[in-house]
mmCIF file of C-alpha atoms in Angstrom:
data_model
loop_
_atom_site.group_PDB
_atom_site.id
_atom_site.type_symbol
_atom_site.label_atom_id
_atom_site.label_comp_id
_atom_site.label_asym_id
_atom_site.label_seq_id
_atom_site.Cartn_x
_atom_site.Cartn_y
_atom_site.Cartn_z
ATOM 1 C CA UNK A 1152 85.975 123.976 86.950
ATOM 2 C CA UNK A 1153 86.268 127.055 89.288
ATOM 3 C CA UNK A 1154 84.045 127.747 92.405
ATOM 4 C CA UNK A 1155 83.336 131.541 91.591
ATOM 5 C CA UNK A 1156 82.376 133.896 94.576
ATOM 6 C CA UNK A 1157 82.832 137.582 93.105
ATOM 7 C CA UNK A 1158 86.034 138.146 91.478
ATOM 8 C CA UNK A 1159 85.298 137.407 88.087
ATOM 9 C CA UNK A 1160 87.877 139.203 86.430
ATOM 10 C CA UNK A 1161 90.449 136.617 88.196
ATOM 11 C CA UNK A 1162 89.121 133.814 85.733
ATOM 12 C CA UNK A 1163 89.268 136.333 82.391
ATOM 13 C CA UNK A 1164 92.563 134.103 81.437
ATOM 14 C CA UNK A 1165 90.785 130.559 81.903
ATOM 15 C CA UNK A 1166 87.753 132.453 79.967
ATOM 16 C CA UNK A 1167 89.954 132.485 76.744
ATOM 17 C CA UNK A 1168 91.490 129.961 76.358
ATOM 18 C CA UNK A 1169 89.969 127.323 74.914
ATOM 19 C CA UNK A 1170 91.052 124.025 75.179
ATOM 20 C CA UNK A 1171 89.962 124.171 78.502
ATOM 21 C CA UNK A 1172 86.035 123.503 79.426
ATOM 22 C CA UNK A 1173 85.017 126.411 81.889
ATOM 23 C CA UNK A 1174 82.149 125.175 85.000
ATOM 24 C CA UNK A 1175 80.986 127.657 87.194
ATOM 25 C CA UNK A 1176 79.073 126.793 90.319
ATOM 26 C CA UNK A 1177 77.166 129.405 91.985
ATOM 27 C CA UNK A 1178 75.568 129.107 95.029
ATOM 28 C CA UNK A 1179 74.993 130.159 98.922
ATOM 29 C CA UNK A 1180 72.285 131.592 100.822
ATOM 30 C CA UNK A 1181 72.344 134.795 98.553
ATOM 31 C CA UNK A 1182 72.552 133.460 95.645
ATOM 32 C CA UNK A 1183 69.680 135.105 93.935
ATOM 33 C CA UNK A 1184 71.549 138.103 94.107
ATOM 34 C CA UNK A 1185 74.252 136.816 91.516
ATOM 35 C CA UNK A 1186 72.090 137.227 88.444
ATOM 36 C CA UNK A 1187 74.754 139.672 87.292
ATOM 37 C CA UNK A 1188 77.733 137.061 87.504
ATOM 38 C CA UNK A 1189 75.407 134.676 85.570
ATOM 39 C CA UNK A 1190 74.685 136.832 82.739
ATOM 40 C CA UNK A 1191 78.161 137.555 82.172
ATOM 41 C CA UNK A 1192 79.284 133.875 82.157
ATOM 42 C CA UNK A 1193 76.445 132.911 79.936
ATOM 43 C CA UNK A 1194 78.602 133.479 76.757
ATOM 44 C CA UNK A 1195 81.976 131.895 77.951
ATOM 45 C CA UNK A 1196 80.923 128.901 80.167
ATOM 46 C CA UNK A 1197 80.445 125.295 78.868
ATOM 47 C CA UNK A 1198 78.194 124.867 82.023
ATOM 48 C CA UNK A 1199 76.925 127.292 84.801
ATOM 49 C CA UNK A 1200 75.231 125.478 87.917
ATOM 50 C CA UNK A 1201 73.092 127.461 89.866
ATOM 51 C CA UNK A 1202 71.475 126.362 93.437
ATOM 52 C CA UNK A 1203 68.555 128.579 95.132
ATOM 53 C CA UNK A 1204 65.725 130.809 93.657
ATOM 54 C CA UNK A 1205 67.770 131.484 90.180
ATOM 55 C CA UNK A 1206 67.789 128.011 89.532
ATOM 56 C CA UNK A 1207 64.002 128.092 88.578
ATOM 57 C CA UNK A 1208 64.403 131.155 85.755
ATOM 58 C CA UNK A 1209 66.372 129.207 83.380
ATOM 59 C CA UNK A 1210 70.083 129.789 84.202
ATOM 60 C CA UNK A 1211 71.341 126.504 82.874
ATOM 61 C CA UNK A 1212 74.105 125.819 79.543
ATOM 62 C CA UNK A 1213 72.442 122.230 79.726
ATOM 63 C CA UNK A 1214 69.364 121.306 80.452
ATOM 64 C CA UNK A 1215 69.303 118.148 82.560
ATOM 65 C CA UNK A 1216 66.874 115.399 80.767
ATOM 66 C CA UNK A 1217 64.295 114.782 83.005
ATOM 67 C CA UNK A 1218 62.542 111.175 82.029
ATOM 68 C CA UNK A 1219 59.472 110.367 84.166
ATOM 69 C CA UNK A 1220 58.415 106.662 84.326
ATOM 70 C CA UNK A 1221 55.398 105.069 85.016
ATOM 71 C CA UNK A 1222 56.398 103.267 88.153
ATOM 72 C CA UNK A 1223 59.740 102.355 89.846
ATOM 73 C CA UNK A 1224 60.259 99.306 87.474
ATOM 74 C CA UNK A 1225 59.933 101.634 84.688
ATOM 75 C CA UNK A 1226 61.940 103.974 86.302
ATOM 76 C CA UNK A 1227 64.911 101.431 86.704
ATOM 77 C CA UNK A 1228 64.515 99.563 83.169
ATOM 78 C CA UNK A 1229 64.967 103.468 81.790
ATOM 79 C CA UNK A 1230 68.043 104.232 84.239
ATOM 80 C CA UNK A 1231 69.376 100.393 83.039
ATOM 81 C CA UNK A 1232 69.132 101.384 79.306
ATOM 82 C CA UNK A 1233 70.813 104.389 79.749
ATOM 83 C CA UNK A 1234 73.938 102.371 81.771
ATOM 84 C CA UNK A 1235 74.097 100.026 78.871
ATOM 85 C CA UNK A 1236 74.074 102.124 76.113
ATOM 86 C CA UNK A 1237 76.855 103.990 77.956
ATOM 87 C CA UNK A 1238 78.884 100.305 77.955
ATOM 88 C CA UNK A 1239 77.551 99.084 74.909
ATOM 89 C CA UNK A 1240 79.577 102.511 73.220
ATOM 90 C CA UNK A 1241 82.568 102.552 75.707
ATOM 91 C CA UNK A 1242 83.569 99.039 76.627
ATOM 92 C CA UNK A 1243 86.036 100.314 79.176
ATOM 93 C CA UNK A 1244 83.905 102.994 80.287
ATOM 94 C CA UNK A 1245 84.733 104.031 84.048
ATOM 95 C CA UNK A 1246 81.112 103.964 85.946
ATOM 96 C CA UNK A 1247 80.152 105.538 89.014
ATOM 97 C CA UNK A 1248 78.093 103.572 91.339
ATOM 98 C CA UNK A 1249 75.413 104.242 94.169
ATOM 99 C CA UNK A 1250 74.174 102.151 96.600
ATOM 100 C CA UNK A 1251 70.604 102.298 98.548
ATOM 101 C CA UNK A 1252 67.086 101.077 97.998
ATOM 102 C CA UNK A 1253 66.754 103.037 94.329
ATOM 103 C CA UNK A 1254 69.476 101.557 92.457
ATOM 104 C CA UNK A 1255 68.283 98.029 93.295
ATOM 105 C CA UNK A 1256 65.989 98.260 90.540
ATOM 106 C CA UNK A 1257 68.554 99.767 87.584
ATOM 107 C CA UNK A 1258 71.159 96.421 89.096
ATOM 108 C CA UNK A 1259 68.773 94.010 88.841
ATOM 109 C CA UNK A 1260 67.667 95.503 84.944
ATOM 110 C CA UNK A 1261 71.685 95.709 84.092
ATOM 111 C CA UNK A 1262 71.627 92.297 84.954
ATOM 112 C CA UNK A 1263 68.373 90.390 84.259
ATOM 113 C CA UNK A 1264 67.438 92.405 81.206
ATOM 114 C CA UNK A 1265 70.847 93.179 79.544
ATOM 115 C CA UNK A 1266 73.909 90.737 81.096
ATOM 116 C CA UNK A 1267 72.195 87.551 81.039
ATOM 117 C CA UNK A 1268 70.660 87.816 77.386
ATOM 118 C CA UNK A 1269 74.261 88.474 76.671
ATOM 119 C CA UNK A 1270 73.725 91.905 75.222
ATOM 120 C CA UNK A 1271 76.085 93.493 77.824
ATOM 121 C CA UNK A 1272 79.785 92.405 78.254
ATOM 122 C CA UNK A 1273 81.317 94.002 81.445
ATOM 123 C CA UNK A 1274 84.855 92.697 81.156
ATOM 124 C CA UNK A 1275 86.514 95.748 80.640
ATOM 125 C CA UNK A 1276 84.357 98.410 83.072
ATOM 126 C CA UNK A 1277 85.737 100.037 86.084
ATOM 127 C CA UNK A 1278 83.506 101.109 88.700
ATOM 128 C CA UNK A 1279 84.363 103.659 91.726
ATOM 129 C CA UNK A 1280 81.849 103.545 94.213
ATOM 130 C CA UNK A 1281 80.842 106.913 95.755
ATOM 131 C CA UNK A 1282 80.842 106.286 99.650
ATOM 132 C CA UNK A 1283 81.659 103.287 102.313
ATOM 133 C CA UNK A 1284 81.055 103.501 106.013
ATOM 134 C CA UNK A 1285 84.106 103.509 108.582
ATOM 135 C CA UNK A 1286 84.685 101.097 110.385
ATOM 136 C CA UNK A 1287 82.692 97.777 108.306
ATOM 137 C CA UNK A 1288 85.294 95.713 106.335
ATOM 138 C CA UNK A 1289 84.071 94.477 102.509
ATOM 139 C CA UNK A 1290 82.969 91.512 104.484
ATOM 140 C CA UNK A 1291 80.706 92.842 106.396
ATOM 141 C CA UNK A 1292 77.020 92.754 105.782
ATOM 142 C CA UNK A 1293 75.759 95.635 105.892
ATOM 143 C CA UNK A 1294 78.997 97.628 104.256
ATOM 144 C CA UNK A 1295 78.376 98.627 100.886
ATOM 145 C CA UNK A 1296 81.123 96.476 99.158
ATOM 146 C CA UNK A 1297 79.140 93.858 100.044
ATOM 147 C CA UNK A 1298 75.681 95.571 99.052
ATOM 148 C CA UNK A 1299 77.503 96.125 95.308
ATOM 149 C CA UNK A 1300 78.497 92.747 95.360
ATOM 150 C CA UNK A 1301 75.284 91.352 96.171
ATOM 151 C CA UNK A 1302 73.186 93.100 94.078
ATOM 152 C CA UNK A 1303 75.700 93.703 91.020
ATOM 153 C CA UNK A 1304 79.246 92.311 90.873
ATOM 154 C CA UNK A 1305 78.390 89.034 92.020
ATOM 155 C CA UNK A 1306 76.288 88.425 88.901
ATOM 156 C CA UNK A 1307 78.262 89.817 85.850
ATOM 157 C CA UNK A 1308 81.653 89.504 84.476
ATOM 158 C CA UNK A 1309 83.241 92.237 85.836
ATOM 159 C CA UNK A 1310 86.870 91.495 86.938
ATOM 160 C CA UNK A 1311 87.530 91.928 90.819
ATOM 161 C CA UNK A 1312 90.687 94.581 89.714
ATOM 162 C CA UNK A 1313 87.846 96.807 88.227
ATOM 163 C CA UNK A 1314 86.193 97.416 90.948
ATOM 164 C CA UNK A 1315 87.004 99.923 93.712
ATOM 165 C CA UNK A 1316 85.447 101.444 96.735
ATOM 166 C CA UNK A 1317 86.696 103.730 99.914
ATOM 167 C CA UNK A 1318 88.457 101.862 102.346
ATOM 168 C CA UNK A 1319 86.380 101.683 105.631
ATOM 169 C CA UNK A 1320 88.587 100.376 107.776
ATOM 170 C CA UNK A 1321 91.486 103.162 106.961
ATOM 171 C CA UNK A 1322 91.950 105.253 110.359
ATOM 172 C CA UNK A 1323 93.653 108.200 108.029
ATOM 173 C CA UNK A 1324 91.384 110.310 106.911
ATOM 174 C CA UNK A 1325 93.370 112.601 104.845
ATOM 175 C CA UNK A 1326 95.185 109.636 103.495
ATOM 176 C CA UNK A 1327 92.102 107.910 102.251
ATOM 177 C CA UNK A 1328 90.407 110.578 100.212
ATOM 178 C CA UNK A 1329 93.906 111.613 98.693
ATOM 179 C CA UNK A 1330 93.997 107.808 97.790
ATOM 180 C CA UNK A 1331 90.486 107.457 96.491
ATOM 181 C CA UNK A 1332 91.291 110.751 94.268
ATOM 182 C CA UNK A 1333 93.986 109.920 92.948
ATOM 183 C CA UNK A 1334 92.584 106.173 91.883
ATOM 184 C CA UNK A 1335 89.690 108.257 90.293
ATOM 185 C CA UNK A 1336 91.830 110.376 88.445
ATOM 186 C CA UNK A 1337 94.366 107.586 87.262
ATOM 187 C CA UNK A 1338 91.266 105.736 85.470
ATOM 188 C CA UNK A 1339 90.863 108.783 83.451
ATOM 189 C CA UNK A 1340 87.875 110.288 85.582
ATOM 190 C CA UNK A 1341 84.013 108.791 85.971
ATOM 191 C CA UNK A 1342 82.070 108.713 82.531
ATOM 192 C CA UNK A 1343 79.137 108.385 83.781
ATOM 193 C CA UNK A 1344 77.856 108.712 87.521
ATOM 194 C CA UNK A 1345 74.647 107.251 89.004
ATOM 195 C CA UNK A 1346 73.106 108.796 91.539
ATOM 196 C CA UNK A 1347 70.047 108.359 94.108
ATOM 197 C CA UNK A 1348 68.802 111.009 97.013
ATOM 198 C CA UNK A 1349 68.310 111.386 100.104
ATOM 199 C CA UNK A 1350 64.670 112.527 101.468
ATOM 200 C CA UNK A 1351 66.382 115.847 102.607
ATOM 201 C CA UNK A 1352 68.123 116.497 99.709
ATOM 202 C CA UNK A 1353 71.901 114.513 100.317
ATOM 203 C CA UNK A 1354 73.671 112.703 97.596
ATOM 204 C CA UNK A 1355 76.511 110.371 98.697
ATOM 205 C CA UNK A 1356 76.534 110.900 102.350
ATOM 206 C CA UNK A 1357 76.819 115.214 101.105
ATOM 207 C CA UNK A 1358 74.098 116.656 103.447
ATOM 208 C CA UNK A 1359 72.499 119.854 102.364
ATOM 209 C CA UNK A 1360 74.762 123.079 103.039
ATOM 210 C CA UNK A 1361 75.596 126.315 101.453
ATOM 211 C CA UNK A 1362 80.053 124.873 100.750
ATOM 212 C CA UNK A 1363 80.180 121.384 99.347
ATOM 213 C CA UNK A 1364 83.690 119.503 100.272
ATOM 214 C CA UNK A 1365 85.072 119.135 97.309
ATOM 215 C CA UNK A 1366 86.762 115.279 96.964
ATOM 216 C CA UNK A 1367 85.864 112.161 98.684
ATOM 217 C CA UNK A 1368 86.241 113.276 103.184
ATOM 218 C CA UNK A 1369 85.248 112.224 106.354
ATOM 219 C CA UNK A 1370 81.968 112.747 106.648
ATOM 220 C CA UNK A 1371 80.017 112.859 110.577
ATOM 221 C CA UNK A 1372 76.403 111.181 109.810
ATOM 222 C CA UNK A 1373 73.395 113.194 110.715
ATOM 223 C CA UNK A 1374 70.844 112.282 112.958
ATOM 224 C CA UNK A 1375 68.337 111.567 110.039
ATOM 225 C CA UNK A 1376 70.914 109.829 108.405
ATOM 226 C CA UNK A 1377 71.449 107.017 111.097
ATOM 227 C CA UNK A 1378 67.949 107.274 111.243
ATOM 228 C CA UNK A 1379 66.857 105.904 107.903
ATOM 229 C CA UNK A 1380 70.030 103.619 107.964
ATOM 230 C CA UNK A 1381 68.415 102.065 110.633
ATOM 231 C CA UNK A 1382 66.664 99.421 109.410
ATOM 232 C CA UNK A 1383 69.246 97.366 107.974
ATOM 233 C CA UNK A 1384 70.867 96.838 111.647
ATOM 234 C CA UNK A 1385 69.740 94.998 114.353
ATOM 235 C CA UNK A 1386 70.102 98.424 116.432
ATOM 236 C CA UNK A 1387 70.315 102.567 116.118
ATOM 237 C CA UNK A 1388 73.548 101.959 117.705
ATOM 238 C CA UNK A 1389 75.327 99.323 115.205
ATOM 239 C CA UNK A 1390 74.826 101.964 112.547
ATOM 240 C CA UNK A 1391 78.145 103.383 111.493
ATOM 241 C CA UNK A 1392 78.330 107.189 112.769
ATOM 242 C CA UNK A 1393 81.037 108.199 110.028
ATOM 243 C CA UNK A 1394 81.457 108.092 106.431
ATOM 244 C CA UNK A 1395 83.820 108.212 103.774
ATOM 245 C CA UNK A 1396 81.824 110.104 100.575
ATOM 246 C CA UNK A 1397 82.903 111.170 97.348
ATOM 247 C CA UNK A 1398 82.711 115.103 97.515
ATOM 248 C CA UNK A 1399 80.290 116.685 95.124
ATOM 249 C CA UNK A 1400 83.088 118.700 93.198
ATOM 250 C CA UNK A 1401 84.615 114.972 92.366
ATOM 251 C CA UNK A 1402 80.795 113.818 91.717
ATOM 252 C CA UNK A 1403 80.191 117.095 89.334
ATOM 253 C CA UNK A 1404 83.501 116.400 87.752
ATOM 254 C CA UNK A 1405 81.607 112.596 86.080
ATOM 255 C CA UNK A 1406 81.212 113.747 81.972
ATOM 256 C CA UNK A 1407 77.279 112.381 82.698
ATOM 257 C CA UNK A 1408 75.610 112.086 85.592
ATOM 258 C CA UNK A 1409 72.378 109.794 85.982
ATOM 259 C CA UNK A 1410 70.097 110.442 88.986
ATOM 260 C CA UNK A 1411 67.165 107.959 89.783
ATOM 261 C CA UNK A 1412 64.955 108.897 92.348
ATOM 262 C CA UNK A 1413 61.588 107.731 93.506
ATOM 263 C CA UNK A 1414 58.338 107.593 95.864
ATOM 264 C CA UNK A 1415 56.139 110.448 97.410
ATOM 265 C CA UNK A 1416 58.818 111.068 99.900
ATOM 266 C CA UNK A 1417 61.375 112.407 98.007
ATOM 267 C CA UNK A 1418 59.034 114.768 95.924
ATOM 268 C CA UNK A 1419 60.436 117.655 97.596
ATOM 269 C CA UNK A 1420 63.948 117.184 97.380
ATOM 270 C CA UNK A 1421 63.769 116.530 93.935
ATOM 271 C CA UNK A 1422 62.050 119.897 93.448
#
């Protein structure tokens, strides 16, 4: 994929050939004056993604599938079917995970509804996590290895080899989301990703901004953040300050991508 400003005519090569897919993300504060660009990609591009006010008139190659369920155990029961069918089809499917209050639901459906009828065999899955605080071992918990364990691993058959998440407790920066790349890229690359959202608009611990990082950083936490992190430690200030976080060029890079959201509250970030 390419991050396209305004020099087109550099890409013209990558434009013909091809055996390889072409992406284009558009975006920034002015985007709505890139109409132009967009119409001339429309032709070429396997996928254009568009952020601001052009997002609303139709500038898509795919159309996301937007499935609205009755309540947030619908919701989840939906978002399970989809992860199963996805396993059911790839045994050895590579599956990106989420953590958070949303997912709960879609784990506990994988699980209660599909694992333990014995209609879903995860022997041969690999999971990459998208984010892990610094500074909280697996161990901890309130670290999200231990959230996936509790609420997923714990109660299927993946194998412990298949599953990965950042390394929290790795001072180097640099070194970690170089390591957590590369991992991503030696399984062959995330077939499908879930996803949940913040109430301002962040996925992963990726706030809202007009340049996305592109692989998995070192991420500052807001203020909101820490905020509604909160309330799963016994104080504001036992809540982890930094992050590592999958970027959203390595999230955008999953071949499907499979975002539950839910409640009043996040109405406008979904919009």
């Amino acid at each position: 994929g390419f991050l396209v400003e305004n020099e087109v005519s550099k890409l013209e090569g990558a434009m013909s050939n091809p055996e390889h897919p072409l992406v284009v993300l558009i975006g920034g504060a002015k985007v709505e004056d890139k109409t132009p660009m967009i119409d001339q990609f429309l032709p070429v591009a396997d996928q254009i993604l568009v952020g601001g006010k052009i997002a609303a008139d139709g500038y898509a190659a795919t159309d996301p599938k937007i499935y609205v369920a009755e309540d947030y155990q619908g919701m989840s029961r939906k978002a399970a079917a989809i992860i199963a069918s996805h396993v059911i089809r790839k045994p050895d499917c590579v599956l990106g995970l989420a953590t958070g209050g949303t997912p709960v639901g879609t784990y506990k459906s994988l699980i209660e509804d599909w694992y333990k009828p014995g209609d879903l065999d995860f022997s041969q899955v690999r999971t990459v996590n998208l984010d892990e605080y610094v500074g909280l071992s697996p161990e901890h918990d309130q670290s999200y290895a231990y959230f996936m364990h509790h609420n997923l691993f714990d109660h299927i058959n993946i194998a412990p080899e298949n599953v990965h998440l950042p390394d929290g407790l790795d001072p180097d920066a640099e070194r970690q989301g170089k390591l957590y790349d590369d991992l991503i890229h030696s399984l062959g690359g995330v077939d499908m990703q879930l996803l949940g959202i913040g109430h301002d608009g962040h996925i992963g611990f990726n706030e809202p901004c007009d340049e996305f990082v592109n692989g998995t950083n070192h991420v500052k936490l807001t203020d909101s953040t820490i905020d509604a992190n909160q309330r799963f430690f016994e104080k504001r200030e036992d809540v982890p300050t930094h992050a590592y976080t999958m970027g959203i060029g390595s999230i955008m890079k999953a071949k499907r991508v499979l975002l539950v959201c839910n409640g009043a509250g996040k109405a406008q970030a979904v919009k």
